[in-house]
Short mmCIF file of C-alpha atoms in Angstrom, two decimals:
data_model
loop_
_atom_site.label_atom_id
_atom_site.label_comp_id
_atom_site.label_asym_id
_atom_site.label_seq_id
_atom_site.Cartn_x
_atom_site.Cartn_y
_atom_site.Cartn_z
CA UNK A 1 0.00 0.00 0.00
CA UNK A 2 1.37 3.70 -0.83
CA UNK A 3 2.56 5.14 2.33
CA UNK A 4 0.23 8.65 1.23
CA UNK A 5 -3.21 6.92 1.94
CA UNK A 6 -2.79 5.16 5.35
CA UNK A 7 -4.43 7.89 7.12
CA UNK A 8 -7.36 6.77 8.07
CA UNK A 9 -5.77 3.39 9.71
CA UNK A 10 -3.15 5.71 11.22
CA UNK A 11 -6.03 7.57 13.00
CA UNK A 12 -7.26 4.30 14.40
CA UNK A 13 -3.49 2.85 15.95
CA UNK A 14 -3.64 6.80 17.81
CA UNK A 15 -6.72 5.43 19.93
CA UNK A 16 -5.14 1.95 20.84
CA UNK A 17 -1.76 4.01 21.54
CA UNK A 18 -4.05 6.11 24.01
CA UNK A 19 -5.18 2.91 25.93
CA UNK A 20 -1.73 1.80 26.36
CA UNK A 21 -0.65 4.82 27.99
CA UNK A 22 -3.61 5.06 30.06
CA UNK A 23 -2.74 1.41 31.62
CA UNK A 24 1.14 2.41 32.31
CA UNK A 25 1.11 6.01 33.85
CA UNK A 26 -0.29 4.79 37.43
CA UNK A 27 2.97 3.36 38.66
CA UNK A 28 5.67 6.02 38.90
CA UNK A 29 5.75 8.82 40.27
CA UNK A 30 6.89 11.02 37.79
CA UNK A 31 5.25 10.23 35.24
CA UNK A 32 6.76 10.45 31.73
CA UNK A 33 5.57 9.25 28.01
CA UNK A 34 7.40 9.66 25.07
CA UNK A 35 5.73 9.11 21.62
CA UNK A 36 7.13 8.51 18.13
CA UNK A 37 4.25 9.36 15.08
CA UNK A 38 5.45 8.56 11.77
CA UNK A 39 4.68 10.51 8.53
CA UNK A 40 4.56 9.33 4.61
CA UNK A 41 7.24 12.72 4.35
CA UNK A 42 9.73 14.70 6.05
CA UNK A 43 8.08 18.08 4.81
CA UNK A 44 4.43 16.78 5.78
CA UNK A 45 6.01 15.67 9.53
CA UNK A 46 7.72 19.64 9.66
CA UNK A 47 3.76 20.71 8.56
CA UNK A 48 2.56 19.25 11.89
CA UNK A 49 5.76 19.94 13.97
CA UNK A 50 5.35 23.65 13.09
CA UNK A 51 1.84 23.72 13.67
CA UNK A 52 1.57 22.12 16.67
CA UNK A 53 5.07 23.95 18.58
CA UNK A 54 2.93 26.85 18.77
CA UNK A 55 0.34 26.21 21.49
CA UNK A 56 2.04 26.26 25.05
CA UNK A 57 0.41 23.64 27.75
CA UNK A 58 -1.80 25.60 30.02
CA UNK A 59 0.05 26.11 32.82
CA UNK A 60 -2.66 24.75 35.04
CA UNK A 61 -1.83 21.04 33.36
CA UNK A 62 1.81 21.64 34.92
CA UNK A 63 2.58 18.86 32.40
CA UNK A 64 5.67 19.52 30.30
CA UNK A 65 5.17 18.74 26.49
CA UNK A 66 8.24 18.69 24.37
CA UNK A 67 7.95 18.48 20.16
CA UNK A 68 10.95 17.54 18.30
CA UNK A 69 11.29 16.79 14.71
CA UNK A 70 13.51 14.08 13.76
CA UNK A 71 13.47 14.01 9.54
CA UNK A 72 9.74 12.03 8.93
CA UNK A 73 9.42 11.09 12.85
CA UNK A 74 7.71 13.67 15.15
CA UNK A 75 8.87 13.17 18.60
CA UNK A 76 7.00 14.04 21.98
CA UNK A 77 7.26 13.62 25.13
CA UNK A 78 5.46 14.46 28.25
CA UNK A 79 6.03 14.65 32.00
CA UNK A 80 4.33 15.31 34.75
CA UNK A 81 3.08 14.32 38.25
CA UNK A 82 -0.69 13.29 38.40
CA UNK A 83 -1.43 10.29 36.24
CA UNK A 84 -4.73 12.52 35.50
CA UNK A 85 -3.23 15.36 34.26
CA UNK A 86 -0.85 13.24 31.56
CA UNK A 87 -3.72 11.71 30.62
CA UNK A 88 -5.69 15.06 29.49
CA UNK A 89 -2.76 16.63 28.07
CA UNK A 90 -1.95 13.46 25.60
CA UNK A 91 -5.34 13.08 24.75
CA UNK A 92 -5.90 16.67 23.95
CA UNK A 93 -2.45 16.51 21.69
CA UNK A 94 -4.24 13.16 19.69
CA UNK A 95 -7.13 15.25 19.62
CA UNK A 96 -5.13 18.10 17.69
CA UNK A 97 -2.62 15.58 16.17
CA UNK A 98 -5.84 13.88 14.14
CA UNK A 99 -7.16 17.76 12.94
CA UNK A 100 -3.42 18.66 11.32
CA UNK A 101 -3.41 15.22 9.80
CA UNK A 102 -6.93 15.41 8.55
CA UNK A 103 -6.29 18.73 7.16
CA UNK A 104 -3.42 18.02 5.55
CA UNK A 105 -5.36 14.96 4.36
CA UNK A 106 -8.08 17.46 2.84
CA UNK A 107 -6.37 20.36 1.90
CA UNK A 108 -2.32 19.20 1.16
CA UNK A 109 0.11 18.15 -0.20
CA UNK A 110 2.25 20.83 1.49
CA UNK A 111 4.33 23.18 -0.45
CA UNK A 112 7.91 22.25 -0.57
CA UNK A 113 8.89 25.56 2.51
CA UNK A 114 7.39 28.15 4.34
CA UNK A 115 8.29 31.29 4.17
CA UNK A 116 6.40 33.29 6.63
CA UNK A 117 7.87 32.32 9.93
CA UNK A 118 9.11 36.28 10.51
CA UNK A 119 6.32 37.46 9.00
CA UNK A 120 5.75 41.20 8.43
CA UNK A 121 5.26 41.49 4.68
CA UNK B 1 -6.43 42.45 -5.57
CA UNK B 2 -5.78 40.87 -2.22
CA UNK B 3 -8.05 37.78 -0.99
CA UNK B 4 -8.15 37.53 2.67
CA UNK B 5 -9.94 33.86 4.36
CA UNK B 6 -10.57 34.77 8.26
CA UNK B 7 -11.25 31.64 10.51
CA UNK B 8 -13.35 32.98 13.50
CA UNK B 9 -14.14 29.78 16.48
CA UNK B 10 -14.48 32.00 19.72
CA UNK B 11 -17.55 30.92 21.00
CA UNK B 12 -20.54 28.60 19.68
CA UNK B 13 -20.30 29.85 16.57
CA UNK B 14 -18.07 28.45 14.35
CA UNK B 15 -17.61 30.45 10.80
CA UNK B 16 -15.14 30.85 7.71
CA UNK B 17 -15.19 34.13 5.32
CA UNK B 18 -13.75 35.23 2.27
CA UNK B 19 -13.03 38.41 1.04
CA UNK B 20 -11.43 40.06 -1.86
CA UNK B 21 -10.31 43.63 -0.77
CA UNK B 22 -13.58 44.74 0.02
CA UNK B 23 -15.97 42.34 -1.11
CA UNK B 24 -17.12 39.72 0.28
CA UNK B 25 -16.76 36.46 -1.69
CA UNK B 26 -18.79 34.05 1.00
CA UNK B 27 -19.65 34.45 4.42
CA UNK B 28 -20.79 30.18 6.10
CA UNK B 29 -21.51 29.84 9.41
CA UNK B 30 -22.13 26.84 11.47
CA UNK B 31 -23.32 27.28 15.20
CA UNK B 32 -23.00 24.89 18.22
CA UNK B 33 -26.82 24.87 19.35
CA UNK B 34 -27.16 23.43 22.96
CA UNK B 35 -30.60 21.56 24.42
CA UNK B 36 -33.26 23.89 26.11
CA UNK B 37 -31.89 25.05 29.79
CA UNK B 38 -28.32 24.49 28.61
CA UNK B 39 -26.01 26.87 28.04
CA UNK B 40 -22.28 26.00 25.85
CA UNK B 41 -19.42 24.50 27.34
CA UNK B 42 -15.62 24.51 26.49
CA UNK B 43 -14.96 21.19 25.67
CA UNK B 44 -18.56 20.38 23.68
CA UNK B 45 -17.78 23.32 21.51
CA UNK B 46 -14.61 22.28 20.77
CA UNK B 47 -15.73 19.20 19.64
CA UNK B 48 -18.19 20.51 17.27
CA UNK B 49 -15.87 22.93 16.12
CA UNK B 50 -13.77 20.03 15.22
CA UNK B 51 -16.06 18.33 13.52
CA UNK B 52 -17.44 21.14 11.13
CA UNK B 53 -14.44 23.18 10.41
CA UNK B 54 -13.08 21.16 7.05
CA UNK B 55 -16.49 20.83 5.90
CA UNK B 56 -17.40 24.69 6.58
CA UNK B 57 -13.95 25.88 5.09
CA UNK B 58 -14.88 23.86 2.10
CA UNK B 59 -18.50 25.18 1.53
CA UNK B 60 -16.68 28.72 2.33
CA UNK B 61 -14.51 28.22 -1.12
CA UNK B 62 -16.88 26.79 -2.95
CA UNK B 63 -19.01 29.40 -2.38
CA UNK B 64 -16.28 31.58 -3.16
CA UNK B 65 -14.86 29.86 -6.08
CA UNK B 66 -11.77 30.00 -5.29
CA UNK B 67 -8.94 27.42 -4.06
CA UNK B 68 -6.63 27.83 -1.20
CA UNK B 69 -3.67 28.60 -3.67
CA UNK B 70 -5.79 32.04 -4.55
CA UNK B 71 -5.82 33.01 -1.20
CA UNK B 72 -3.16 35.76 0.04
CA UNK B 73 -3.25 36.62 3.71
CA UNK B 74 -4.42 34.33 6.62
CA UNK B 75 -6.50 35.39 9.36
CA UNK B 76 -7.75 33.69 12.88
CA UNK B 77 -9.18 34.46 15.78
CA UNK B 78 -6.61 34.79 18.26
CA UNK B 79 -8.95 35.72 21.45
CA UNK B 80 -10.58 36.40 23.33
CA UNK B 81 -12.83 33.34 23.75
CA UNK B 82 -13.05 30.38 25.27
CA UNK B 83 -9.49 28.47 25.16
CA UNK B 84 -10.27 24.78 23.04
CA UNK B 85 -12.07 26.48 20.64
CA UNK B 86 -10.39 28.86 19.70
CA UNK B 87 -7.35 26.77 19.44
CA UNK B 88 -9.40 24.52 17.19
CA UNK B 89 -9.78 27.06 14.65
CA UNK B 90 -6.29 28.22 15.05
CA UNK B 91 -4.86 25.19 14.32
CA UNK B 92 -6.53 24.91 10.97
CA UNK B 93 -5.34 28.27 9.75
CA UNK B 94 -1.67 27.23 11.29
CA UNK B 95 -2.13 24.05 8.85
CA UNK B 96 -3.42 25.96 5.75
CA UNK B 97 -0.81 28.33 5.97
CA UNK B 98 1.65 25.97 5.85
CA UNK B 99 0.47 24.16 3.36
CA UNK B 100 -0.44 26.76 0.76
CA UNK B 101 3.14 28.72 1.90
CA UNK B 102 0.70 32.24 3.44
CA UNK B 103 1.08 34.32 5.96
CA UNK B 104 -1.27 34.38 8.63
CA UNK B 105 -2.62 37.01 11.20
CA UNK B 106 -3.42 36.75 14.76
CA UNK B 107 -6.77 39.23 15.13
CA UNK B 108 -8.49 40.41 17.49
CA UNK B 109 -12.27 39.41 18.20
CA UNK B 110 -13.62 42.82 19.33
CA UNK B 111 -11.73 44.24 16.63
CA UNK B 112 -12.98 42.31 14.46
CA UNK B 113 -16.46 43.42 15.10
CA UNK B 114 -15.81 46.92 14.71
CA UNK B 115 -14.19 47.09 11.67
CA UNK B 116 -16.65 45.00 9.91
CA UNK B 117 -18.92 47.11 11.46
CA UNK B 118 -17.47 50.05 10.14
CA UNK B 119 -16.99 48.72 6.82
CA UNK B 120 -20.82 47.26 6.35
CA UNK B 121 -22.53 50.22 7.91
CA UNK B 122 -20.14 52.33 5.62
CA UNK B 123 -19.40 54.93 8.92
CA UNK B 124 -15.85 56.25 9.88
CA UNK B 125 -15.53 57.20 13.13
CA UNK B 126 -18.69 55.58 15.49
CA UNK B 127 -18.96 55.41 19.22
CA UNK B 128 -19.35 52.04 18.98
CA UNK B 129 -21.63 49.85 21.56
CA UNK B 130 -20.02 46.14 21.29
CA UNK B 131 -22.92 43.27 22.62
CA UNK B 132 -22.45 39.85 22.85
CA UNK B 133 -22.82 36.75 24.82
CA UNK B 134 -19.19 37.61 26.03
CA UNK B 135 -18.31 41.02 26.00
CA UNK B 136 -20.16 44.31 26.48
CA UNK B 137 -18.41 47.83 26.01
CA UNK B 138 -18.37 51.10 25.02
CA UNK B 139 -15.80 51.91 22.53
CA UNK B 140 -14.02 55.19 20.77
CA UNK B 141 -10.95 55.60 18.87
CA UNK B 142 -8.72 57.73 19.90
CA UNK B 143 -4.57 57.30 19.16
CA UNK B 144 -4.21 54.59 17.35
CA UNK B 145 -6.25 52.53 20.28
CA UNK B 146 -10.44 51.61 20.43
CA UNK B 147 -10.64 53.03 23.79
CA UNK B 148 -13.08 51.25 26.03
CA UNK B 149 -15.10 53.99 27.46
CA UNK B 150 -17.37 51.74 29.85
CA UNK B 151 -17.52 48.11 30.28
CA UNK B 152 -19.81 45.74 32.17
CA UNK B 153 -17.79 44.36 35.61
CA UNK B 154 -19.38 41.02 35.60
CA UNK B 155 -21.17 38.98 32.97
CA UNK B 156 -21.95 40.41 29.47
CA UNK B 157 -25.62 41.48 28.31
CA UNK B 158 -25.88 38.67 26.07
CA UNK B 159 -25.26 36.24 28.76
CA UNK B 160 -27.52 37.70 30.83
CA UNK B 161 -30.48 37.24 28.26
CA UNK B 162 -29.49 33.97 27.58
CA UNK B 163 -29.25 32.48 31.02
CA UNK B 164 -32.52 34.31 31.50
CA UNK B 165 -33.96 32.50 28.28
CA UNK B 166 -32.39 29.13 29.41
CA UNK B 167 -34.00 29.76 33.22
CA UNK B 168 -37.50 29.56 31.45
CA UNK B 169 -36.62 26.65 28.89
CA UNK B 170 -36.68 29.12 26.17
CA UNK B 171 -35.45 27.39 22.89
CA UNK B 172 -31.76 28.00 22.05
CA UNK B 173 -32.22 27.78 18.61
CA UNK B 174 -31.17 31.04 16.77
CA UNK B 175 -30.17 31.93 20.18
CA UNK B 176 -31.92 32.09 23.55
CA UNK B 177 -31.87 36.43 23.64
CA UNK B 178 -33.58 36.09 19.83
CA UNK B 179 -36.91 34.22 21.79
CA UNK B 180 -37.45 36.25 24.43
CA UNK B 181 -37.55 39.56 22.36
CA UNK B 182 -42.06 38.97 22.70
CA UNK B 183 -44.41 41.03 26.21
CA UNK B 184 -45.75 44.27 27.32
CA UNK B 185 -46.16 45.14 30.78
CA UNK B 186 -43.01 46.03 32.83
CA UNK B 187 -41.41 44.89 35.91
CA UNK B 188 -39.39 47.39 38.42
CA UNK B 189 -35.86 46.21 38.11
CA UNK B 190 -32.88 47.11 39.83
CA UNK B 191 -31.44 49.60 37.23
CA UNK B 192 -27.46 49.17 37.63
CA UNK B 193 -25.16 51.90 36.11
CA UNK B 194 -21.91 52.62 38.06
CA UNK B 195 -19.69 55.59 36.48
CA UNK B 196 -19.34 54.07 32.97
CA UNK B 197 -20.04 50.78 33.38
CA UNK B 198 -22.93 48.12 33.83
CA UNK B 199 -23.63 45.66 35.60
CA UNK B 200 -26.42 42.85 34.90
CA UNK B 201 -25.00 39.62 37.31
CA UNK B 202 -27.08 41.18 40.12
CA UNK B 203 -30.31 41.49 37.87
CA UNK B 204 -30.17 38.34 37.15
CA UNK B 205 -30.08 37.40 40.30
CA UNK B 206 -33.08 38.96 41.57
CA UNK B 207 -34.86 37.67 38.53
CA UNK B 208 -34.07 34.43 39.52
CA UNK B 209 -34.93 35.26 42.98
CA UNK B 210 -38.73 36.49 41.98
CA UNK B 211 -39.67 34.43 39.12
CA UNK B 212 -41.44 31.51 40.77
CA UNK B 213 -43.18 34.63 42.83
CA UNK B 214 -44.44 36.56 40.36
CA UNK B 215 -45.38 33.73 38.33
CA UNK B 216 -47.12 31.90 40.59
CA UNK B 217 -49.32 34.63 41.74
CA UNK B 218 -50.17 35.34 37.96
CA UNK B 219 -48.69 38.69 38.72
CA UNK B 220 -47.32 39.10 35.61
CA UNK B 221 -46.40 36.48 32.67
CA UNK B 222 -43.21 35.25 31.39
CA UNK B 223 -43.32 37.40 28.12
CA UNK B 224 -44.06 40.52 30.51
CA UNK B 225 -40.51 39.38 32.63
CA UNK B 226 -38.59 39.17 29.32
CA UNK B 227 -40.19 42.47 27.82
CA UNK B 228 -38.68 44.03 31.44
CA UNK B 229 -35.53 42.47 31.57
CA UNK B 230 -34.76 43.89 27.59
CA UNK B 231 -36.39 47.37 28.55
CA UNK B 232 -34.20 47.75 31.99
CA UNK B 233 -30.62 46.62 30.40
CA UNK B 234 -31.48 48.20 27.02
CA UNK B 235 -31.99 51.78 28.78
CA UNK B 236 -28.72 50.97 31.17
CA UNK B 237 -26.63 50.52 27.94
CA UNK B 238 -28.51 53.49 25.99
CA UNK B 239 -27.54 55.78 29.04
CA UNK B 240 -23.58 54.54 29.05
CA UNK B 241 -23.44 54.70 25.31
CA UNK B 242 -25.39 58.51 24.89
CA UNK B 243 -22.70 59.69 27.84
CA UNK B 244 -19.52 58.42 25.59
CA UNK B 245 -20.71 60.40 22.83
CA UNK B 246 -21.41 63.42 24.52
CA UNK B 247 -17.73 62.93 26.30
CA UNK B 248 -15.89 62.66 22.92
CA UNK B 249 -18.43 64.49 20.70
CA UNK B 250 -19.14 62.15 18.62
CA UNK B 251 -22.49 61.82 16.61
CA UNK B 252 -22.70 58.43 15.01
CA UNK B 253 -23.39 55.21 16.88
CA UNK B 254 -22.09 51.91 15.51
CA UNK B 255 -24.26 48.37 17.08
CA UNK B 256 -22.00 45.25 16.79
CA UNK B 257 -22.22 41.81 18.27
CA UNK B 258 -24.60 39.30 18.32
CA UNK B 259 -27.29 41.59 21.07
CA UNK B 260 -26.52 44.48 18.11
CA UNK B 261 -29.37 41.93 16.20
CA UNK B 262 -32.49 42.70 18.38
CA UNK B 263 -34.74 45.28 17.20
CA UNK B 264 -35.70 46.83 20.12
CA UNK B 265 -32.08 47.37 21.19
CA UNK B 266 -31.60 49.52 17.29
CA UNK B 267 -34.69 50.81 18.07
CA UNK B 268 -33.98 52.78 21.55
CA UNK B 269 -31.12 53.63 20.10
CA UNK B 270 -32.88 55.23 17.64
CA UNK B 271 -34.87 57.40 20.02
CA UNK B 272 -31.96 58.72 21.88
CA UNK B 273 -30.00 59.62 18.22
CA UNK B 274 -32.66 61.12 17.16
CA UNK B 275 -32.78 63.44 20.01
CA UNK B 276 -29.16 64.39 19.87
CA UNK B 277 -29.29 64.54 16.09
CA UNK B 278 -26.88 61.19 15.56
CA UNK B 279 -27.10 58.61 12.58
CA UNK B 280 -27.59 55.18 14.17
CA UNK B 281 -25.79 52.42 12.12
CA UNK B 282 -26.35 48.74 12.82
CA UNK B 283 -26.31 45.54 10.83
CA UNK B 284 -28.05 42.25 10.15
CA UNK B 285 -27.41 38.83 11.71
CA UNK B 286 -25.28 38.25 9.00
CA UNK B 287 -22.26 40.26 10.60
CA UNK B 288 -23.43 41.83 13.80
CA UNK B 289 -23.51 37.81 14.80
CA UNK B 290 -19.56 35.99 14.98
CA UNK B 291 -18.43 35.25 11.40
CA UNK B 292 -15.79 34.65 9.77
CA UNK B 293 -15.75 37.62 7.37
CA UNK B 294 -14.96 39.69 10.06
CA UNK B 295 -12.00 38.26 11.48
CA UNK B 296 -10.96 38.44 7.45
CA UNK B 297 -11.79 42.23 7.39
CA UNK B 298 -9.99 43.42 10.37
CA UNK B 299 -6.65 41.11 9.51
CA UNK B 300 -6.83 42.64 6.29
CA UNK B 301 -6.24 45.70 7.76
CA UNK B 302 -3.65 44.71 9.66
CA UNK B 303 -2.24 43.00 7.14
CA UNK B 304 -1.74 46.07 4.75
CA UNK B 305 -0.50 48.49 7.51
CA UNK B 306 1.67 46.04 9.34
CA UNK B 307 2.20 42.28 7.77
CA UNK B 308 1.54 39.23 8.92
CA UNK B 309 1.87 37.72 12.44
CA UNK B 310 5.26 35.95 13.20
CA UNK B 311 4.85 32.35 13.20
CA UNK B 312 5.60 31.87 17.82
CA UNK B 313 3.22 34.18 17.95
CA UNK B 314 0.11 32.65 16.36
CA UNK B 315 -1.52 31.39 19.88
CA UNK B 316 -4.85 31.93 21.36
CA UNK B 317 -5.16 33.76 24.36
CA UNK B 318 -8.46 33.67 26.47
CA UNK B 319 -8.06 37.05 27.50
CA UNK B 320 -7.20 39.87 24.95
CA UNK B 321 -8.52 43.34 25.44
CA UNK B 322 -9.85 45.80 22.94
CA UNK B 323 -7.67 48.22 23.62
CA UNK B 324 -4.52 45.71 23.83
CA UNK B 325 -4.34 46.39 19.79
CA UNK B 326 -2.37 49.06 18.47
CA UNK B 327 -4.49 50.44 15.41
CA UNK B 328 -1.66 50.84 13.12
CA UNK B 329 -4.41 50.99 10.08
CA UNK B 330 -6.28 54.05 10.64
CA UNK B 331 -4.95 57.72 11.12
#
């Protein structure tokens, strides 16, 4: 199967990868989760690694989310205390992990660069 | 020719609008609408937000005619507003951006309103009376800044109607405020007007306090409570509004925001222009309610004077003030 169209089975392993975690985080006591999401191409990875860098965690979560881009692999990880707190802050980052990739799905392929990132003209 | 696409999420409504220069290519709208009694939360409208916003930015340019790659400038909501909604929103303009190579715009909400507003109504320089189910205020430019000239200090009008609506399992569908605008004889409320600002938490309140009362003893009916509850915040905001104007001599008022709909709001306005010798200038629900057209108008502003928004600085903030924005655009 081309690489391009396994979206839709891609969103599906993000819900069994959210049960996993949900069974492991109990345990420690710091509590700390690092993901891996594959993309069909570097440029469509840096799409969703730029988009999602923006948004800070609310600093009520006091979870620590870090993004890192590693060619077609997007990296995260997360740490924090309360088992509770991981939980809402991964599943709100799968929640706006599947609207980038749906988008992208709808609207892409993604132009080669952007060009903006300083803006002002 | 510039084409401007403004994503606008804040609140229940959820909306995408096109615009070349000064026309308006397409203007689609999709709102959240909650079950009798119940009002909107956070993580609901989120949800809906994300389920509707591909779908309503695709209706947007078809309606349009136009493809993403036409599109020039960018613009989002960046608050105020409730926090997962907006950032729903924002995320899809982050993504298109990207992916079509644009710049994008972080606007203001309020701002948003007003220049719309002021483009629609076709006025220059209004005191402008800003009602919603989240903000209410009295605005004037002055120095590159929409000064707020009077504010409510606790919940906005809108929200007051509504919750009133939603205490007697009025139907939320336009909106709760839109059914209770029927009634004819008037209760004594407590009439709360402090300086320059409003108040209506305390109103609401005592209305909650008396209904059973008053409804019970067949004292007066439910459209009579609604016809007093309009008539009482109405004049509060008319007063506020007509003292703004007088302070910075202005004589044309400008009605935005999803309250700036009801009739009888446009219509004591009316009365107290008329008397001072002011042009009233108000729209339809088309734009007075959230859109997305407006977000596109007012970052095309901003866009022209000042360029786009650098890419860290895209994020949503809950809390943004009106008079946070430097108003590079006008004179």
């Amino acid at each position: 199967m081309n690489d391009l169209k396994v979206y839709p089975y891609f969103t599906n392993d993000l819900f069994i990868i959210i049960f996993a975690i949900q069974f492991t985080t109990f345990k420690t006591l710091t509590l700390h989760r690092e993901l891996s999401v594959p993309f069909p191409s570097a440029r469509e990875a840096d799409v969703v690694y730029q988009v999602l860098r923006v948004d800070k965690e609310p600093s009520r979560s006091e979870v620590t989310k870090n993004i890192t881009l590693n060619n077609n692999i997007l990296e995260v990880s997360f740490s924090g205390k309360e088992a509770r707190k991981v939980r809402v802050a991964l599943t709100s980052f799968f929640d706006n992990l599947v609207l980038v990739t749906e988008t992208i799905e709808k609207f892409g392929p993604p132009e080669p660069t952007y060009s903006h990132y300083e803006a002002n003209n | 020719m510039v084409i401007a696409i403004g994503f606008e999420g804040s609140a229940n409504k959820l909306g995408v609008g096109i615009i070349r220069d000064q026309h308006i290519l397409s203007n689609v709208r999709h709102t959240y609408v909650t079950p009798p009694g119940e009002g909107f939360l956070p993580r609901e409208t989120a949800q809906h937000h994300r389920k509707y916003v591909l779908e309503v930015l695709q209706e947007a340019l078809d309606d349009a005619k136009i493809s993403l790659k036409d599109v020039d400038v960018i613009c989002y909501t960046k608050g105020p507003g409730m926090g997962a909604p907006l950032t729903v929103t924002a995320l899809v303009a982050r993504t298109v951006a990207q992916l079509y190579n644009k710049p994008i715009v972080a606007v203001n909400h309020c701002i948003g309103h007003i220049e719309m507003g002021r483009l629609i109504a076709g006025t220059e320089n209004p005191t402008v009376l800003y009602v919603s189910g989240g903000n209410t205020q009295i605005i004037a430019y002055s120095q590159q800044r929409y000064r707020i000239f009077g504010e409510t200090i606790d919940i906005a009008v809108g929200n007051c109607l509504d919750r009133f609506a939603r205490l007697l399992k009025l139907s939320n569908n336009p909106s709760p405020g839109y059914n209770i605008e029927q009634g004819e004889k008037l209760v004594l409320l407590p009439y709360v007007v402090k300086g320059m600002d409003v108040s209506f938490s305390g109103i609401l309140s005592h209305m909650e306090e008396h209904l059973s009362k008053w409804l019970d003893t067949k004292a007066f009916t439910i459209e009579d409570l609604c016809f007093s509850l309009q008539e009482t915040v109405f004049a509060m905001l008319i007063e506020v509004t007509e003292r703004a104007m007088a302070h910075v001599g202005s004589n044309e008022v400008l009605i935005v925001g999803g309250v700036g709909c009801n009739e009888r709001l446009q219509q004591m306005m009316n009365i107290m222009c008329e008397e001072r010798n002011a042009t009233l200038y108000a729209t339809d629900e088309r734009f007075c309610i959230d859109n997305g057209v407006m977000i596109a108008v007012a970052g095309l502003l901003q866009y022209k004077s000042k360029g786009g928004t650098p890419w860290t600085q895209t994020t949503c903030v809950q809390r943004y003030r009106t008079d946070d924005v430097y108003v590079s655009w006008r004179k």
